[in-house]
Amino acid sequence: MFTKILIANRGEIACRVIATARRMGIATVAVFSEADARARHVQLADEAWPVGPAPARESYLRIERIIEAARRSGAQAIHPGYGFLSENAEFAAACAEAGIAFIGPPVEAIRAMGSKAASKALMEAAGVPLVPGYHGEDQDPGLLAAEAARIGFPVLVKASAGGGGKGMRVVERAEDFAEALAGAAREAASSFGDARVLIEKYLQRPRHIEIQVFADSHGNTVSLFERDCSVQRRHQKVLEEAPAPGMDPARRAAMGRAACDAARAVGYVGAGTVEFISEDGDFYFMEMNTRLQVEHPVTEMVTGLDLVEWQLRVAAGEPLPLREEELRLSGHAIEARIYAEDPARDFLPSTGTLHHLRQPRETPDVRVDTGVRAGDAITPYYDPMIAKLICRGADRPAALHRLRAALAEYEVMGVRTNLGLLRAVAAHPDFAAGRFDTGFIARHPEVMTEAAPSAEERGTVLAAAAMALLRAEGVPADPWSLRDAWRLNGDPWQELHLSLDGEEVVLRAHALPEGTWRLDLPGGWSPVAGAEPDGEALRLRLDGVERRVTVLRLEGAIGVAHAGRTHTVLVTDPLAPPGGTEAGSERVVAPIPARVVRVLVSEGDAVAKGAPLLVLEAMKTELTLRAPADGRVESLRAAVGEMVEEGAQLVTFAAE
Ligand code: ADP
């Protein structure tokens, strides 16, 4: 076994690999970019080597720097995690050349499965079923359009070298095909340096079911059962579980066999996942991921195995620890991916500082894999994942029950998250009944918007914010320090100007003895309020009833977390002009930090409402900014290649 390994990754996966290595008595070497100098994975590792500036292509993707760090630190093997270099055949080859073990499959297996198109051809030859489609070399747009027509709309255009949903477009009608093809090819070229695409029949209500496989260098290949990853947004997994609801043993065995055949066809060694799309009981090969998957913990939870330990053993030349007939599937596990993103704004990544992060308590049945702590930043450079929450139960209802409870414990302040969406899906009767497919979220738009808080909830949140402002301790000397103002004018009451969810509230607080106040809350509720600190939180007393709330002083605002939801209460300056300066539809602003990839209009152009103005790229996803109304482009402040800040005004627009 190795005595020291390097982990060529960051975030939760680097932390995850370090945990197993430590348990096995293997020293760990982390690598980090300038943006990650104080990251959790750096702190957890025994040593950590800098590999360059924040952008991944200048650090985590620099093969020679990673190899150099491994060589100089004396690491005998490199674990690539997932993403970054994990499926990069050149990297695996460079490791071999440097005499360092690559904790992953052989170079040829990565190459063979690296192209979705080529792997499909290979699987077709091996007799594994495929979705009807075109995966040829010829990329002539006319030919591709003809193939799409032959397959029949709707079709899906996918980057051959694709992953992470990048370079993927659903095309409903022939007349939209050319534009979608161009967009997919452009995104594919920028993400993977390879513009080639393939075309598939777009299945209407499929499930995504994948098989975890493992092979060793002694000729053994086993299947570690399936995971159902059908709950997706924009074709990206959100919730994953094992076993798949409704799976029967015969189909499981058939899919397991097909997956092992796929692995054997490419001489596979190590952990891999064969992804299938399944509809009406049939299943079709989609692709094989030649690495550990984000959702591997659900398999670990239902098999009791540590897949990273298996990877290390296999890479060190040991045989698989168990034979197929020794593997047991027990209970049920569900994973929820918690992202810093805004479901209401098309899942745009939400960057910023995690001012507050409270995660559920871990137990043998509740696992939290995370790479961040409170105070860390979610940057535009990397995947905006905050954590993975994995819950297990004796059966699916028990696992789901734990998942709901654990999701309710989460508190995140500083960035927007998908927690509301996750909670809504976990609470949805169709999800509970196992009635879902990959279109579940799109078909249930109600899960994207959290129900408005009740009047009582709003009152509690406002009271918590008010008490944070009024309490003697912890009120810094800033312009809205109310205690001083109250002392100055000697008034028995104080007015607080707050805003919650866009609604302005002027709240009157009357001083009572012993640090308590009577608060005139909206809706005629005037409780007597008191509060005491309780660790990170506040024990808020309203008319004698105690509630635990987390209250955080932010810049010009107060974050309040209560009953599993977080709210931002703005402290509005009474002297500021009402309404702010946002002129709404006349300005087109960058919704997130991004790079301008295309400018489609010039100053003076007349455009129709909805016409594309600019194309931005953030996190390798393209985002089109459109005209908010019919009108004329007055000024344009965006050039191709330029990085723009969140909120930057890119186009001024004179509506007609
Ligand atoms: P990526 O590697 O970019 O994540 P995949 O090929 O794994 O792309 O597909 C991602 C998701 O897209 C699938 O889980 C599924 O929801 C959807 N998808 C892929 N192919 C099809 C198809 N032919 N019909 C319908 N949905 C599909």
PDB file of C-alpha atoms in Angstrom, residues 521-617:
ATOM      1  CA  LEU A 521     -45.021  44.220  14.526  1.00  0.00           C
ATOM      2  CA  PRO A 522     -47.046  44.348  11.298  1.00  0.00           C
ATOM      3  CA  GLY A 523     -50.525  42.895  11.511  1.00  0.00           C
ATOM      4  CA  GLY A 524     -51.257  44.240  14.961  1.00  0.00           C
ATOM      5  CA  TRP A 525     -49.045  41.838  16.873  1.00  0.00           C
ATOM      6  CA  SER A 526     -47.323  43.668  19.763  1.00  0.00           C
ATOM      7  CA  PRO A 527     -45.441  41.113  21.820  1.00  0.00           C
ATOM      8  CA  VAL A 528     -43.153  41.753  24.753  1.00  0.00           C
ATOM      9  CA  ALA A 529     -39.741  40.717  23.466  1.00  0.00           C
ATOM     10  CA  GLY A 530     -36.576  39.642  25.209  1.00  0.00           C
ATOM     11  CA  ALA A 531     -33.467  37.914  23.935  1.00  0.00           C
ATOM     12  CA  GLU A 532     -30.368  36.206  25.278  1.00  0.00           C
ATOM     13  CA  PRO A 533     -27.373  34.882  23.409  1.00  0.00           C
ATOM     14  CA  ASP A 534     -27.221  31.085  23.047  1.00  0.00           C
ATOM     15  CA  GLY A 535     -23.934  30.124  21.462  1.00  0.00           C
ATOM     16  CA  GLU A 536     -24.094  31.275  17.859  1.00  0.00           C
ATOM     17  CA  ALA A 537     -27.820  31.817  18.147  1.00  0.00           C
ATOM     18  CA  LEU A 538     -30.238  33.964  20.073  1.00  0.00           C
ATOM     19  CA  ARG A 539     -32.995  32.741  22.366  1.00  0.00           C
ATOM     20  CA  LEU A 540     -35.821  35.002  21.396  1.00  0.00           C
ATOM     21  CA  ARG A 541     -38.720  35.363  23.821  1.00  0.00           C
ATOM     22  CA  LEU A 542     -41.985  36.721  22.452  1.00  0.00           C
ATOM     23  CA  ASP A 543     -44.825  36.980  24.977  1.00  0.00           C
ATOM     24  CA  GLY A 544     -43.102  34.341  27.074  1.00  0.00           C
ATOM     25  CA  VAL A 545     -42.621  31.819  24.235  1.00  0.00           C
ATOM     26  CA  GLU A 546     -38.976  30.986  23.505  1.00  0.00           C
ATOM     27  CA  ARG A 547     -37.612  30.304  20.049  1.00  0.00           C
ATOM     28  CA  ARG A 548     -34.075  29.620  18.899  1.00  0.00           C
ATOM     29  CA  VAL A 549     -33.036  31.901  16.035  1.00  0.00           C
ATOM     30  CA  THR A 550     -29.671  32.558  14.454  1.00  0.00           C
ATOM     31  CA  VAL A 551     -29.026  36.233  13.978  1.00  0.00           C
ATOM     32  CA  LEU A 552     -26.086  37.596  12.090  1.00  0.00           C
ATOM     33  CA  ARG A 553     -25.024  41.206  11.571  1.00  0.00           C
ATOM     34  CA  LEU A 554     -24.168  41.747   7.930  1.00  0.00           C
ATOM     35  CA  GLU A 555     -23.338  44.862   5.946  1.00  0.00           C
ATOM     36  CA  GLY A 556     -26.504  46.998   6.266  1.00  0.00           C
ATOM     37  CA  ALA A 557     -28.601  43.948   6.980  1.00  0.00           C
ATOM     38  CA  ILE A 558     -29.342  41.269   9.492  1.00  0.00           C
ATOM     39  CA  GLY A 559     -29.444  37.620   8.582  1.00  0.00           C
ATOM     40  CA  VAL A 560     -32.033  35.627  10.483  1.00  0.00           C
ATOM     41  CA  ALA A 561     -32.314  31.849  10.351  1.00  0.00           C
ATOM     42  CA  HIS A 562     -35.358  30.328  11.926  1.00  0.00           C
ATOM     43  CA  ALA A 563     -37.156  27.016  11.481  1.00  0.00           C
ATOM     44  CA  GLY A 564     -34.828  25.930   8.707  1.00  0.00           C
ATOM     45  CA  ARG A 565     -35.167  29.055   6.594  1.00  0.00           C
ATOM     46  CA  THR A 566     -32.920  32.043   6.286  1.00  0.00           C
ATOM     47  CA  HIS A 567     -34.082  35.599   5.735  1.00  0.00           C
ATOM     48  CA  THR A 568     -32.246  38.823   5.127  1.00  0.00           C
ATOM     49  CA  VAL A 569     -33.698  41.820   6.883  1.00  0.00           C
ATOM     50  CA  LEU A 570     -32.398  45.026   5.368  1.00  0.00           C
ATOM     51  CA  VAL A 571     -31.850  47.878   7.746  1.00  0.00           C
ATOM     52  CA  THR A 572     -32.969  50.768   5.587  1.00  0.00           C
ATOM     53  CA  ASP A 573     -31.469  54.143   6.223  1.00  0.00           C
ATOM     54  CA  PRO A 574     -34.339  56.493   7.046  1.00  0.00           C
ATOM     55  CA  LEU A 575     -32.521  59.282   5.190  1.00  0.00           C
ATOM     56  CA  ALA A 576     -32.125  57.413   1.920  1.00  0.00           C
ATOM     57  CA  PRO A 577     -34.575  58.281  -0.878  1.00  0.00           C
ATOM     58  CA  PRO A 578     -37.262  55.641  -1.041  1.00  0.00           C
ATOM     59  CA  GLY A 579     -37.254  52.989  -3.698  1.00  0.00           C
ATOM     60  CA  GLY A 580     -33.563  52.965  -4.592  1.00  0.00           C
ATOM     61  CA  THR A 581     -32.220  53.825  -8.009  1.00  0.00           C
ATOM     62  CA  GLU A 582     -32.861  50.634  -9.999  1.00  0.00           C
ATOM     63  CA  ALA A 583     -34.659  51.758 -13.113  1.00  0.00           C
ATOM     64  CA  GLY A 584     -35.745  48.218 -13.910  1.00  0.00           C
ATOM     65  CA  SER A 585     -36.333  47.459 -17.506  1.00  0.00           C
ATOM     66  CA  GLU A 586     -34.050  50.108 -18.972  1.00  0.00           C
ATOM     67  CA  ARG A 587     -30.826  48.545 -17.805  1.00  0.00           C
ATOM     68  CA  VAL A 588     -29.380  45.209 -18.595  1.00  0.00           C
ATOM     69  CA  VAL A 589     -26.995  44.117 -15.866  1.00  0.00           C
ATOM     70  CA  ALA A 590     -24.742  41.132 -15.398  1.00  0.00           C
ATOM     71  CA  PRO A 591     -26.592  38.871 -12.952  1.00  0.00           C
ATOM     72  CA  ILE A 592     -23.349  37.186 -11.824  1.00  0.00           C
ATOM     73  CA  PRO A 593     -19.636  37.715 -12.376  1.00  0.00           C
ATOM     74  CA  ALA A 594     -19.049  36.494 -15.901  1.00  0.00           C
ATOM     75  CA  ARG A 595     -17.063  36.777 -19.110  1.00  0.00           C
ATOM     76  CA  VAL A 596     -18.560  38.390 -22.204  1.00  0.00           C
ATOM     77  CA  VAL A 597     -18.371  35.888 -25.042  1.00  0.00           C
ATOM     78  CA  ARG A 598     -20.500  37.596 -27.670  1.00  0.00           C
ATOM     79  CA  VAL A 599     -21.884  41.051 -28.281  1.00  0.00           C
ATOM     80  CA  LEU A 600     -24.823  40.855 -30.674  1.00  0.00           C
ATOM     81  CA  VAL A 601     -25.856  44.508 -30.898  1.00  0.00           C
ATOM     82  CA  SER A 602     -24.258  47.935 -31.412  1.00  0.00           C
ATOM     83  CA  GLU A 603     -25.107  51.308 -29.958  1.00  0.00           C
ATOM     84  CA  GLY A 604     -28.094  52.800 -31.731  1.00  0.00           C
ATOM     85  CA  ASP A 605     -29.555  49.453 -32.812  1.00  0.00           C
ATOM     86  CA  ALA A 606     -33.317  49.085 -32.631  1.00  0.00           C
ATOM     87  CA  VAL A 607     -34.251  45.741 -31.125  1.00  0.00           C
ATOM     88  CA  ALA A 608     -37.416  43.856 -30.313  1.00  0.00           C
ATOM     89  CA  LYS A 609     -38.308  42.656 -26.854  1.00  0.00           C
ATOM     90  CA  GLY A 610     -36.568  39.350 -26.127  1.00  0.00           C
ATOM     91  CA  ALA A 611     -33.882  39.823 -28.783  1.00  0.00           C
ATOM     92  CA  PRO A 612     -30.472  38.519 -27.658  1.00  0.00           C
ATOM     93  CA  LEU A 613     -28.082  41.362 -26.795  1.00  0.00           C
ATOM     94  CA  LEU A 614     -25.081  39.697 -25.207  1.00  0.00           C
ATOM     95  CA  VAL A 615     -23.892  36.233 -24.382  1.00  0.00           C
ATOM     96  CA  LEU A 616     -22.057  35.806 -21.101  1.00  0.00           C
ATOM     97  CA  GLU A 617     -20.253  32.796 -19.797  1.00  0.00           C
TER      98      GLU A 617
END
